[in-house]
Amino acid sequence: MAIIRDPKTGKALVPRKYYKDEYVRVIHSTLSRVFNVAIQQGWIKDNPCKNAVRPKKNQSNKKPPLQVEQIKDIIKKTSDFSVTNAVIQFQIYTGLRIGETLALTWDDINFGKRTIKVNKSVTILNKEVLVGPPKTQNSIRTIYMSETIFNLLKLVKKDQSRNKSELKNVYVDNNLIFCMPTGEYINRRNISSRLNTIKKGTDYEYISVHFLRHANATLLLMNEVDLKIVSAHLGHSDISIIADVLQEKQKYISQLIDLQFEDDK
């Protein structure tokens, strides 16, 4: 983050405690979203996080993106319907950021045109729900839903209608797609908890919920979808963000070439 200096001497102050770089990046990202909401509400003019220097990612500690077989394993383990399972599958099949997914409302869905409008994101901070714009301007987008997502959303709607009928006045209707049984916002930690159960004892225990978004990029690139189209689909402003997934694809292609030569021997 930005260096804090002693106002008298001008020397950099020594931190009382050091935090892991990843933790600092998470805090920076969360604060940035909060300040973006404040700007939208007219409370402040600028986002102070823009001038903060985030720690650079340690390239040596980079974790590989999910492989196709690992993605299939997650989908298999989330085949039984529950809202958390539905969210995990939705992440894989759409590539939305988790905050974008948990902020989706039914008016963002057009079943006739089979489109999903992505125009907001949600963060829960100290039990306070903060809904604001997505991460970047490029994140505001419309994506098309596959047959799988179409059917998944129909199941979610059916389950939600049953909850509304059973809970009656207890149900808080926020028009959310993915919500608690009472209609309230889901904390992303609930999704992380479910994913922790799924990945336990596997060779992909290192993944977080964000890796599901990268899994979508993997599936698209493996199916020869143009890099720029994948980037626009994910709401990225820079195609270099999905370079890791592309690199894995290149490794996969090189293996196919090796197999081809072996077959020719």
Coordinates of N, CA and C in Angstrom, one line a residue, residues 156-173 180-183:
V156 N -33.5 -22.8 -10.0 CA -33.3 -21.8 -8.9 C -34.6 -21.0 -8.7
K157 N -35.3 -20.7 -9.8 CA -36.5 -19.9 -9.7 C -37.6 -20.8 -9.1
K158 N -37.6 -22.1 -9.4 CA -38.6 -23.0 -8.8 C -38.4 -23.2 -7.3
D159 N -37.1 -23.3 -6.9 CA -36.8 -23.5 -5.5 C -37.1 -22.2 -4.8
Q160 N -36.9 -21.1 -5.4 CA -37.2 -19.8 -4.7 C -38.7 -19.6 -4.5
S161 N -39.5 -20.0 -5.5 CA -40.9 -19.9 -5.4 C -41.5 -20.7 -4.3
R162 N -40.9 -21.9 -4.1 CA -41.3 -22.8 -3.0 C -41.0 -22.1 -1.7
N163 N -39.8 -21.5 -1.5 CA -39.4 -20.8 -0.3 C -40.4 -19.7 0.0
K164 N -40.7 -18.9 -1.0 CA -41.6 -17.8 -0.8 C -43.0 -18.2 -0.3
S165 N -43.4 -19.4 -0.9 CA -44.7 -19.9 -0.6 C -44.8 -20.4 0.9
E166 N -43.7 -21.1 1.3 CA -43.6 -21.7 2.6 C -43.3 -20.7 3.7
L167 N -42.5 -19.7 3.4 CA -42.1 -18.7 4.4 C -43.0 -17.5 4.5
K168 N -43.7 -17.3 3.5 CA -44.7 -16.2 3.4 C -44.1 -14.8 3.9
N169 N -44.5 -14.3 4.9 CA -44.1 -12.9 5.4 C -42.6 -12.9 5.9
V170 N -42.1 -14.1 6.2 CA -40.7 -14.1 6.7 C -39.8 -13.9 5.5
Y171 N -40.2 -14.2 4.3 CA -39.3 -14.1 3.1 C -39.2 -12.6 2.8
V172 N -37.9 -12.2 2.6 CA -37.5 -10.8 2.3 C -37.2 -10.8 0.8
D173 N -38.1 -10.3 0.0 CA -38.0 -10.3 -1.5 C -37.1 -9.2 -2.0
M180 N -30.3 -16.4 0.1 CA -30.6 -17.3 1.3 C -32.0 -17.8 1.2
P181 N -32.4 -18.9 1.9 CA -33.8 -19.4 1.8 C -34.8 -18.3 2.2
T182 N -34.4 -17.3 3.0 CA -35.2 -16.2 3.4 C -35.2 -15.0 2.5
G183 N -34.5 -15.1 1.4 CA -34.4 -14.1 0.4 C -33.3 -13.1 0.5

